[in-house]
Short mmCIF file of C-alpha atoms in Angstrom, two decimals:
data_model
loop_
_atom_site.label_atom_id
_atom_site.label_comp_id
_atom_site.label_asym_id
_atom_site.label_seq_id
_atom_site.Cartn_x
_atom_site.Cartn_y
_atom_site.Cartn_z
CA UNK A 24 88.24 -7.89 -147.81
CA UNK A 25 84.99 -6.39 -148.03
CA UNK A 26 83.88 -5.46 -152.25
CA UNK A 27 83.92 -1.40 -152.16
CA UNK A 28 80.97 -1.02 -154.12
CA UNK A 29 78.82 2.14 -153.42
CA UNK A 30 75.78 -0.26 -151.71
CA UNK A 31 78.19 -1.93 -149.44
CA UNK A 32 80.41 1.19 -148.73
CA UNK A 33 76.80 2.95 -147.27
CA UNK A 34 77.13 0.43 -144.42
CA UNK A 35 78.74 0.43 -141.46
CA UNK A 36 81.96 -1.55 -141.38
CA UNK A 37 83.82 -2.31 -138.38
CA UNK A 38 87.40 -2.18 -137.27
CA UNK A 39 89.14 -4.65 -139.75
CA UNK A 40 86.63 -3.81 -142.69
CA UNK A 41 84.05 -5.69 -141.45
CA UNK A 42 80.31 -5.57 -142.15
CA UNK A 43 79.16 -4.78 -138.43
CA UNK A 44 75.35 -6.34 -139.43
CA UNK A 45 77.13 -9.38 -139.71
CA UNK A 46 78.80 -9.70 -136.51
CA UNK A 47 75.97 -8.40 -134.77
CA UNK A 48 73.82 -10.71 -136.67
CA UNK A 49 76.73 -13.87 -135.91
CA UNK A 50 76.67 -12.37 -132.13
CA UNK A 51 72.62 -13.37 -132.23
CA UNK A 52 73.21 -16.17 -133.38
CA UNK A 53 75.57 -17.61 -130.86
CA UNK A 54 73.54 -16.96 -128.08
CA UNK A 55 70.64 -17.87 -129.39
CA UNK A 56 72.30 -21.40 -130.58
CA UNK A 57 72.93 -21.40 -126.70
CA UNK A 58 69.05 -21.24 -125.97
CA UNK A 59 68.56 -24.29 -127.74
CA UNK A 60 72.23 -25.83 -125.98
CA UNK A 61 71.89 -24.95 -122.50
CA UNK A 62 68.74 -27.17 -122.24
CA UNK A 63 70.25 -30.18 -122.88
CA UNK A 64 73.20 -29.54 -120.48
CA UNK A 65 70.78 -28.62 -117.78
CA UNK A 66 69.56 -32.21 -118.36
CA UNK A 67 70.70 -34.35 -115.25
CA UNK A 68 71.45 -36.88 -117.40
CA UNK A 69 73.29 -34.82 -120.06
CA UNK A 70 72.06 -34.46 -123.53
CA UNK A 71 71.82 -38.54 -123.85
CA UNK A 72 69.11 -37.97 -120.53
CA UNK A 73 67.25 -35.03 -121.94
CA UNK A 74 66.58 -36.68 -125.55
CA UNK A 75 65.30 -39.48 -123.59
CA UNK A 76 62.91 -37.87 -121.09
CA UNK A 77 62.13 -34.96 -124.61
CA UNK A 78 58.71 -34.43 -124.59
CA UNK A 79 56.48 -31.87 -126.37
CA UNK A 80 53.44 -31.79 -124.72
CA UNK A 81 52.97 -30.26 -121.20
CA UNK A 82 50.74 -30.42 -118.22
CA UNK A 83 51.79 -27.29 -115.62
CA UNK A 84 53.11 -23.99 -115.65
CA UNK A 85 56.54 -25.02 -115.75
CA UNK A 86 56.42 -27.78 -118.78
CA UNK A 87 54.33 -24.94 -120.66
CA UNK A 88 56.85 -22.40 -120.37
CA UNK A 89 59.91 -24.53 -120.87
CA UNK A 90 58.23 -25.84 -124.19
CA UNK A 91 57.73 -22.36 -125.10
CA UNK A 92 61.54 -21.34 -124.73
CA UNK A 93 62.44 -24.27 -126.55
CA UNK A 94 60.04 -23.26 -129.31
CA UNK A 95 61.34 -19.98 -128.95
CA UNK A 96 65.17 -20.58 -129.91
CA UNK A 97 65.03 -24.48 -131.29
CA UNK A 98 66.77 -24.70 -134.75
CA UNK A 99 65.79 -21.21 -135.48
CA UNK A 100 69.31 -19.96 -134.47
CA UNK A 101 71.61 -22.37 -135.76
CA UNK A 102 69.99 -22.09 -138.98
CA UNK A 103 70.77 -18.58 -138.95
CA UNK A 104 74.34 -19.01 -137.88
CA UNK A 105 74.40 -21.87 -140.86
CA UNK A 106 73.18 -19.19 -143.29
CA UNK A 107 75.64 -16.84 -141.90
CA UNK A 108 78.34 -19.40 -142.57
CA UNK A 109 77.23 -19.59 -146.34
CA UNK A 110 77.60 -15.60 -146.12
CA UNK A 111 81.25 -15.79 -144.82
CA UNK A 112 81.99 -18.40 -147.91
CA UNK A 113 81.44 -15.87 -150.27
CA UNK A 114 83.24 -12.80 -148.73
CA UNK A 115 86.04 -15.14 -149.27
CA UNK A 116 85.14 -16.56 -152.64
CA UNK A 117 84.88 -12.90 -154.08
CA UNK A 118 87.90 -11.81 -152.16
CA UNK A 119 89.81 -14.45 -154.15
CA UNK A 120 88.49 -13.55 -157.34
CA UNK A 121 89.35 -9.53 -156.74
CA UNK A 122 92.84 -10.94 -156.18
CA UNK A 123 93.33 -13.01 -158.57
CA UNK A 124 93.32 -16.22 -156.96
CA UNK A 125 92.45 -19.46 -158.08
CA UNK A 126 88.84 -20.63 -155.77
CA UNK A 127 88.70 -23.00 -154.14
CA UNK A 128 92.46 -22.44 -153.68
CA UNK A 129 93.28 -23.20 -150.36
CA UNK A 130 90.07 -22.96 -148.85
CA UNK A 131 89.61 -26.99 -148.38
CA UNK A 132 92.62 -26.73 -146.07
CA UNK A 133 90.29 -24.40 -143.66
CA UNK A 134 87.36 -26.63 -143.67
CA UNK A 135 89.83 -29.46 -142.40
CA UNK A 136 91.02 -27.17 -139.64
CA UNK A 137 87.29 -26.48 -139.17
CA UNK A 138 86.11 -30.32 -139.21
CA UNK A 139 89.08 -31.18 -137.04
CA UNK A 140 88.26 -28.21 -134.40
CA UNK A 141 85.00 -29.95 -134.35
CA UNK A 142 85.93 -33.24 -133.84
CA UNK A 143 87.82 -31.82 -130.90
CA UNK A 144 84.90 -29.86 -129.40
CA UNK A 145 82.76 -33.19 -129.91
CA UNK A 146 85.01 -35.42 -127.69
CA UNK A 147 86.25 -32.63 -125.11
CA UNK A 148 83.41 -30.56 -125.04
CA UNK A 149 79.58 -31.57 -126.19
CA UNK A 150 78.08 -34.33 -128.10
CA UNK A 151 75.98 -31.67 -130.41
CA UNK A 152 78.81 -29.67 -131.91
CA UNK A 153 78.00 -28.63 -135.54
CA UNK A 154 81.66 -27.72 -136.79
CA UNK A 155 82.05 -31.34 -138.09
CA UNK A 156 79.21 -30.85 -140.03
CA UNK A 157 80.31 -27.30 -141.29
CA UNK A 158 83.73 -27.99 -142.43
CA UNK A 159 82.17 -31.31 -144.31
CA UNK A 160 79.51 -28.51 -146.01
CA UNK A 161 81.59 -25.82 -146.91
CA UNK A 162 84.15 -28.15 -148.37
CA UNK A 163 81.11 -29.00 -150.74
CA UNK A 164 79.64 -25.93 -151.13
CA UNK A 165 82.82 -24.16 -151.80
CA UNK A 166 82.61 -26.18 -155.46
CA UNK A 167 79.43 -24.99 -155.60
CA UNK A 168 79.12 -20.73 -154.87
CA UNK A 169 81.08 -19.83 -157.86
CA UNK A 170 79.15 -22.03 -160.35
CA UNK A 171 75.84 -20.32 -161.80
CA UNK A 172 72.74 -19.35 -160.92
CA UNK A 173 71.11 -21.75 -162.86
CA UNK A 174 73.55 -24.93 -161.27
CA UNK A 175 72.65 -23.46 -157.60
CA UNK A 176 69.05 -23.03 -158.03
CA UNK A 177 69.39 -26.85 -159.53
CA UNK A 178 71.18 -28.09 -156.45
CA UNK A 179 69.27 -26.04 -153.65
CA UNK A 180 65.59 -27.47 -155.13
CA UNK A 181 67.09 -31.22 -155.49
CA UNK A 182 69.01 -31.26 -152.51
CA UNK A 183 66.20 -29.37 -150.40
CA UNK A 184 63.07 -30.88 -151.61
CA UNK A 185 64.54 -34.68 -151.41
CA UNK A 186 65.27 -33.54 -147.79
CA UNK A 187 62.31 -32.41 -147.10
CA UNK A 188 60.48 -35.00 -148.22
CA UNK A 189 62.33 -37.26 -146.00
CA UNK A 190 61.73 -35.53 -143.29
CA UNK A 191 57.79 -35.09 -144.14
CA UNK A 192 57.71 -38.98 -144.58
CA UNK A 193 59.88 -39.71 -141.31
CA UNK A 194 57.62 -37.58 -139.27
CA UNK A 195 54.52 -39.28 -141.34
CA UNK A 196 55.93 -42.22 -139.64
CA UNK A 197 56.59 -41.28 -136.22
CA UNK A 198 52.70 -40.13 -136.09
CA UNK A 199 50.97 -43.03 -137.19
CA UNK A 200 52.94 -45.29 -135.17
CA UNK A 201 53.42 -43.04 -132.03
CA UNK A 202 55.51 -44.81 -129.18
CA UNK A 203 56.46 -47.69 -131.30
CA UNK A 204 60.26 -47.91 -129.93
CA UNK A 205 59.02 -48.17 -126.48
CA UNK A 206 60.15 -46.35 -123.13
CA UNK A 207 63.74 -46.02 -123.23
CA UNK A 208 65.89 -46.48 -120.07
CA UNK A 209 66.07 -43.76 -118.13
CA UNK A 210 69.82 -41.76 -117.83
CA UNK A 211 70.93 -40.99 -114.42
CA UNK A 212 72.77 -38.23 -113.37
CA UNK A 213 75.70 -40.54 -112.71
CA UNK A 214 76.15 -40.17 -116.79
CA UNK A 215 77.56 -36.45 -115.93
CA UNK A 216 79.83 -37.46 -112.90
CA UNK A 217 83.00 -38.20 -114.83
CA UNK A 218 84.47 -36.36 -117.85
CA UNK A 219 87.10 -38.21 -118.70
CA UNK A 220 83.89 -41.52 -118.71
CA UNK A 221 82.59 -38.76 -120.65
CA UNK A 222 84.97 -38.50 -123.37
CA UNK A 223 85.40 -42.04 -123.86
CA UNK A 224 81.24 -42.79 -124.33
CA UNK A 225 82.01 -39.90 -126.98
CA UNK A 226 85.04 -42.09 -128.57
CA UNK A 227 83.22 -45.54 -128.73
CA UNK A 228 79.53 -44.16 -130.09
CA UNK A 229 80.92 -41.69 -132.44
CA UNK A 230 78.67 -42.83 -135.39
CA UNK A 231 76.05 -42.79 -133.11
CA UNK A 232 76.14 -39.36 -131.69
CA UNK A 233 76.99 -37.82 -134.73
CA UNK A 234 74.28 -39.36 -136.74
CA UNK A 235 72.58 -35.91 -136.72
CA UNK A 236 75.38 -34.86 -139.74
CA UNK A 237 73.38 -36.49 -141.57
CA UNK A 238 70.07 -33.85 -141.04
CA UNK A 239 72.73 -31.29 -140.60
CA UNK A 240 74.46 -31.52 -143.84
CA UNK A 241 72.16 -31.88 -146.76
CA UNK A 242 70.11 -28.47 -145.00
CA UNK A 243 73.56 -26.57 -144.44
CA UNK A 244 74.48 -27.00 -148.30
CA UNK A 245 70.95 -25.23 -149.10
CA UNK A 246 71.21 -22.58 -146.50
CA UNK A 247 75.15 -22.32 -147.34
CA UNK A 248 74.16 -21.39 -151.25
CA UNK A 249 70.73 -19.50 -149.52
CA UNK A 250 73.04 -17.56 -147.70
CA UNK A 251 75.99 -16.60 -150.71
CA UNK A 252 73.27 -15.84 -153.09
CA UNK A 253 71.10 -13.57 -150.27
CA UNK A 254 74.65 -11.52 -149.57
CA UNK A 255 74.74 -10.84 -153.74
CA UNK A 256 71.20 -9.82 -153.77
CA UNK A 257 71.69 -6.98 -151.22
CA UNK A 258 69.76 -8.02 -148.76
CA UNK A 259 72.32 -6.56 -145.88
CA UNK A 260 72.49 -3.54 -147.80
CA UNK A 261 70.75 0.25 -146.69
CA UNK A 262 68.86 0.05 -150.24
CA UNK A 263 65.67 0.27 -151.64
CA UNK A 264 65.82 -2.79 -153.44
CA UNK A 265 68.08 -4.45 -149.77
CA UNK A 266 64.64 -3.52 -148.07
CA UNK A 267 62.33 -4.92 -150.19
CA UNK A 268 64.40 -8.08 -149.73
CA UNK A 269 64.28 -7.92 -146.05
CA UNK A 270 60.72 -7.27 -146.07
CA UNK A 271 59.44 -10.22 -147.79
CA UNK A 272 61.89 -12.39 -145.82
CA UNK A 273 60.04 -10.94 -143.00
CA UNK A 274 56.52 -12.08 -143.85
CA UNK A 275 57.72 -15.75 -144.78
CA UNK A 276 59.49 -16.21 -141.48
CA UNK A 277 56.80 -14.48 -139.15
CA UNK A 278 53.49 -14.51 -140.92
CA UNK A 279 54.31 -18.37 -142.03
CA UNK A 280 56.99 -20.28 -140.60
CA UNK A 281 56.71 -18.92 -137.01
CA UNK A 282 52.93 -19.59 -136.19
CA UNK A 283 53.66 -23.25 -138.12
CA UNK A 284 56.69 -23.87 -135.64
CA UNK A 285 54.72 -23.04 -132.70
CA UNK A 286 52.27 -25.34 -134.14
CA UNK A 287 54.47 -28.32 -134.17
CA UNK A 288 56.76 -27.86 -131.45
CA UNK A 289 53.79 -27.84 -129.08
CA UNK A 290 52.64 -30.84 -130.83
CA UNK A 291 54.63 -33.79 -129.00
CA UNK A 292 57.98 -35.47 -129.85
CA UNK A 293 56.82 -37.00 -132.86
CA UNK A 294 57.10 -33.81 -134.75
CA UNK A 295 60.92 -33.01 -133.61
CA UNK A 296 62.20 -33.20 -137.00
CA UNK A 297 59.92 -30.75 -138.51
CA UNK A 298 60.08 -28.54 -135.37
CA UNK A 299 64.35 -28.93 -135.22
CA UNK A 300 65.10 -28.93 -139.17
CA UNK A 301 62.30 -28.35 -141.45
CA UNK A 302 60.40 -24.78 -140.29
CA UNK A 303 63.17 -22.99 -138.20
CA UNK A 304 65.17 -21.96 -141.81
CA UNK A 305 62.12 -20.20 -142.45
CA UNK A 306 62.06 -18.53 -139.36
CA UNK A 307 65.76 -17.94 -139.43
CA UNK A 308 65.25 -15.98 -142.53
CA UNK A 309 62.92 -13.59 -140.96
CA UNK A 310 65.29 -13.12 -138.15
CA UNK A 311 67.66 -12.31 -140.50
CA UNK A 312 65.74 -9.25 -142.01
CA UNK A 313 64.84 -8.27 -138.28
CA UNK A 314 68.39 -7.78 -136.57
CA UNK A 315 69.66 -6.39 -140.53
CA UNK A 316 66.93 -4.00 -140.67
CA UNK A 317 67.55 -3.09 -136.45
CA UNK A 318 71.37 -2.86 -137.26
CA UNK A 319 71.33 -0.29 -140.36
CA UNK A 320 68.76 1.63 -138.09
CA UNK A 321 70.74 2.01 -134.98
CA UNK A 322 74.19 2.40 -136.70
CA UNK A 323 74.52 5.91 -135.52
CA UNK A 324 73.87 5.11 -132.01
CA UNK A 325 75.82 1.73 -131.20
CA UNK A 326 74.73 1.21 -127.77
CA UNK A 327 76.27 -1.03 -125.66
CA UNK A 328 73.80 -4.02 -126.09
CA UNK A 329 74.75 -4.00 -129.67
CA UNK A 330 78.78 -3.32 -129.53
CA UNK A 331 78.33 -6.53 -127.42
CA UNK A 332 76.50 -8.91 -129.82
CA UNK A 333 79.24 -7.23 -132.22
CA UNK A 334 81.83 -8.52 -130.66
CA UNK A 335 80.79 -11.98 -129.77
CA UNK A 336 80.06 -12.41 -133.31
CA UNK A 337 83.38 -11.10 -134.06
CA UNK A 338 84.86 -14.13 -132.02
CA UNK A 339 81.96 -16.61 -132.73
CA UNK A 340 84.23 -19.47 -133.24
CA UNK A 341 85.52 -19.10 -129.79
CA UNK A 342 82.16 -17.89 -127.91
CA UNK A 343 81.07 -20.97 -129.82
CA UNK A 344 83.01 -22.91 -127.64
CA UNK A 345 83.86 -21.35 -124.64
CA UNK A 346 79.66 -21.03 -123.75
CA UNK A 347 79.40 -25.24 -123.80
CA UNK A 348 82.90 -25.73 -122.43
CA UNK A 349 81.52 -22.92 -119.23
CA UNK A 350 78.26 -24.28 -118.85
CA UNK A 351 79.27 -27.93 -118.84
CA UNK A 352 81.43 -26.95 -115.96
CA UNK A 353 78.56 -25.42 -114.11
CA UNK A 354 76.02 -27.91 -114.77
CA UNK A 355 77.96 -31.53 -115.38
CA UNK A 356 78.12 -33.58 -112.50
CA UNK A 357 82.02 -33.31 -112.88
CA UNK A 358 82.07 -29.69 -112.24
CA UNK A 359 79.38 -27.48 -109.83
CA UNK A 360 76.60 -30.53 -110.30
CA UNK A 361 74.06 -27.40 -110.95
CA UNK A 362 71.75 -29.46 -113.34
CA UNK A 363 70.96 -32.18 -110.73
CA UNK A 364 71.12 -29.71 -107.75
CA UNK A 365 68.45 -27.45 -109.30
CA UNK A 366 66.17 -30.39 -111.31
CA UNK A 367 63.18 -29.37 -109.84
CA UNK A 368 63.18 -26.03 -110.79
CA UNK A 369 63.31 -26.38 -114.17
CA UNK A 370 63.26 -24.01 -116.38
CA UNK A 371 63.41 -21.43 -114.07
CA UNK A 372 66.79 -21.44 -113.56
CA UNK A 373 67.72 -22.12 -116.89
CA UNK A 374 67.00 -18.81 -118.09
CA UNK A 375 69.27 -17.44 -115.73
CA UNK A 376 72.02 -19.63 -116.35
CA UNK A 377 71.63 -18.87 -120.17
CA UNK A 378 72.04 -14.94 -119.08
CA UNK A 379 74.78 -15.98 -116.99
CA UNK A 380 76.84 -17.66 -118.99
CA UNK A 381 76.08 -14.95 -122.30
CA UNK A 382 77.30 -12.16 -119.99
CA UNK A 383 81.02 -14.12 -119.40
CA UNK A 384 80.45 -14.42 -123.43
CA UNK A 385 79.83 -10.83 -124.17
CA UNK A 386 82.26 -9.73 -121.37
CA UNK A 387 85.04 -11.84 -122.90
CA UNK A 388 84.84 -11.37 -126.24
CA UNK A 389 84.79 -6.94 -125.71
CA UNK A 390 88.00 -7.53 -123.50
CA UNK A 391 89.86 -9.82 -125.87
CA UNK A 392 88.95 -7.52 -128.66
CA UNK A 393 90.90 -4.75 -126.76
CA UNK A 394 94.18 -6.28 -127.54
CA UNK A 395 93.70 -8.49 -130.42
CA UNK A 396 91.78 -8.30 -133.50
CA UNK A 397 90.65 -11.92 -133.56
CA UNK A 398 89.23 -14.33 -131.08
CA UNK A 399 91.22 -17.21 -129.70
CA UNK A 400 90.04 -20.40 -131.84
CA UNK A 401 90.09 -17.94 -134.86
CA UNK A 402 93.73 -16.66 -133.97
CA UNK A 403 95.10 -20.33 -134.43
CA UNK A 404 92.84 -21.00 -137.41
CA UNK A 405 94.43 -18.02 -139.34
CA UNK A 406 97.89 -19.23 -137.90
CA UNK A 407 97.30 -22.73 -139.33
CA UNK A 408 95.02 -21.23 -142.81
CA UNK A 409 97.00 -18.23 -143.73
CA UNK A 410 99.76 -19.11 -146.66
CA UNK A 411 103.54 -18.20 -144.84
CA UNK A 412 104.98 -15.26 -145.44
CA UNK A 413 108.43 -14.91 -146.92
CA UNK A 414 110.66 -12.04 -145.37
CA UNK A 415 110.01 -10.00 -148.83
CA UNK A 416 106.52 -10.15 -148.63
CA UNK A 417 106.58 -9.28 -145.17
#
C-alpha cells in the first residue's frame, strides 16, 4: 500500500506494510483523546453535568491540577488524530492512483460506513463521538487531496481563517459579556443511572448534542488537507529535508501555541473555544514532530512501551471505542457508579482510571493483533468497504 520510494523505504514499516510512526503516532493519539474523554465521564452528571459545572479558573490544589491535565491533553490530541486521519486519506488516494483506479472511487462508500459507525457510537456509547464528523470531512476532503496545490492552499486559508475568525469573535463575545446566559441547572447523578434513559436523551436532542460538528468539521477539512500535504512533504521521513520539517513544526507548537494554550485554558470558560479548537492544532503539530522524531530514533530498539502504542494505533478504530464503551461502564451510574462514588476526589482518581482503562487498551489491542491483522471495528469496515471478490480473482 505504502509508495516504495527510497525516503519511505528508509523507515520502518510494520507487519502489513505499514509505516510504524504512524501507528505509534495514531496509538498517542487515542489515549491522549481519552485524557480529554475520561473527564467528562468522570462527571457525576455525565458529560451534560460536567459542561455545566466547566470552569477554568481554580481555587485549591485539586482544581489547579485538574485544570492543568485538562490543559495538558484538551483538543491537542484529537487534532492530532484528525491530522492523522487526513494522512490515512492520502495513503489511499495514492494507492489508487499506483493502481490505476479512478479516486474518489469507492471511497464515499467508507465514509458512510464511517459516519454510520459514528452515529452508532453516539447513541450507544458517548455523546462526544467525532466519527460523524469524520466520515462527513473526508467525504469532502476526498474531492479535495488530489486537486492542486494551489486549490488546497485556496481552501485551507478560506476555510481556516473564516473559522477562525468566528471563533476569535465568539470568544470576543463571551468576554465582554461574561455570565450572560445565567447559572444553568445543575445535572444530577440520576442523569447516569439508566442507559437505555440514556440512549433515548441521545435520540430526541440529536441536533443538540451534535452541534459541535459544526466546530469539528470546517477545522477537520484544514487539518485533513494539513495532514495529506505534510505526508508528501516528508515530514515522517528519516531525511534531512523530513527533519527540517519536524523541527520547525516543533518551535510553532512548543515555543508558540503551547505557552498560548496554557494561557487561555487557565483563563476561565469564556475562552473554551480558543482553548478546545483554535490553539491545540498548533500544538498538535509539534506533537507530531516529537513522537516522529522519538519513533525514527528508537526504531532499532522497539521497547515494549512503544510496540504497545503501535498496536493500539493499529486498531484505533476499535480502541476508539472500546476505551468510552469501558469507562462508561466503570463510571456511569448504570454500571460500577465510580464517578459519583469517588466525586470528591477528583482528579485524583481520574488519572488512575485513565491508566486503567489504557492498559485494557494496550493489552487488547497486542492480543488481538496475535491472531488477526486488523482490529474488530476495522475487520467489519473492510468486510463492508472492500469490493467482492470473484472466485478468479481469488
Amino acid at each position: 500500500m505504502i509508495h516504495q520510494t527510497s525516503a519511505v523505504a528508509a523507515a520502518r514499516k510494520s507487519r502489513g506494510g505499514r509505516i510504524s510512526s504512524l501507528d505509534l503516532l495514531r496509538g498517542v493519539a487515542i489515549l491522549g483523546t481519552f485524557g480529554t474523554n475520561v473527564f467528562l465521564f468522570a462527571h457525576p452528571g455525565g458529560p451534560a453535568g460536567f459542561f455545566q459545572d466547566f470552569v477554568g479558573t481554580a481555587n485549591g490544589l485539586a482544581e489547579h491540577v485538574e485544570i492543568g491535565l485538562r490543559v495538558l491533553s484538551n483538543g491537542k490530541f484529537l487534532a492530532l488524530l484528525t491530522i492523522l486521519f487526513g494522512v490515512g486519506l492520502e495513503l489511499q488516494y495514492q494507492s489508487a492512483r499506483r493502481r490505476g483506479v479512478s479516486w474518489p472511487g469507492r471511497y464515499p462508500l467508507r465514509a458512510g460506513i464511517l459516519f454510520l459507525e459514528g452515529v452508532a457510537h453516539f447513541l450507544l456509547v458517548f455523546e462526544g463521538d467525532v466519527l460523524m464528523a469524520y466520515g462527513l470531512t473526508s467525504l469532502l476532503v476526498a474531492y479535495l487531496v488530489g486537486r492542486s496545490d494551489r486549490v488546497v492552499r485556496i481552501v485551507v486559508v478560506a476555510v481556516g481563517g473564516v473559522y477562525a475568525t468566528l471563533l476569535l469573535a465568539l470568544t470576543a463575545m463571551f468576554v465582554s459579556q461574561p455570565d450572560a446566559a445565567g447559572d444553568p441547572a445543575p445535572v444530577s447523578p440520576a442523569a447516569t443511572a439508566s442507559w437505555p434513559a440514556q440512549v433515548s436523551v441521545r435520540l430526541h436532542e440529536f441536533l443538540v448534542l451534535r452541534g459541535e460538528i459544526v466546530l469539528i468539521v470546517p477545522s477537520a477539512v484544514v487539518l485533513f488537507l494539513l495532514g495529506s500535504r505534510l505526508r508528501r512533504a516528508g515530514v515522517f521521513e528519516d531525511t534531512e529535508q523530513g527533519g527540517r520539517l519536524r523541527a520547525r513544526l516543533l518551535v510553532l507548537g512548543f515555543a508558540i501555541g503551547l505557552p498560548l494554550n496554557v494561557l487561555t485554558g487557565f483563563s476561565g470558560p469564556d475562552w473554551l473555544l480558543v482553548d478546545r479548537y483554535l490553539l491545540p492544532p498548533l500544538v498538535a503539530l509539534g506533537l507530531l514532530a516529537l513522537v516522529t522524531h522519538l519513533g525514527l530514533r528508537m526504531r532499532e530498539r522497539p521497547g515494549t512501551i512503544r510496540s504497545g502504542l503501535i498496536a493500539v494505533g493499529r486498531t484505533a478504530l476499535s480502541c476508539y471505542v472500546l476505551q468510552n464503551l469501558l469507562v462508561g461502564i466503570l463510571c456511569y451510574g448504570w454500571g460500577f457508579g465510580l464517578a459519583e462514588r469517588f466525586a470528591d476526589a477528583r482528579p485524583w482518581w481520574i488519572v488512575g482510571l485513565w491508566a486503567f482503562v489504557g492498559l485494557v487498551n494496550v493489552a487488547f489491542a497486542t492480543v488481538w493483533l496475535r491472531y488477526f491483522d486488523r482490529g474488530p471495528l476495522e475487520l467489519l469496515m473492510h468486510r463492508l468497504y472492500a469490493p467482492r471478490r470473484t472466485a478468479a480473482t481469488r
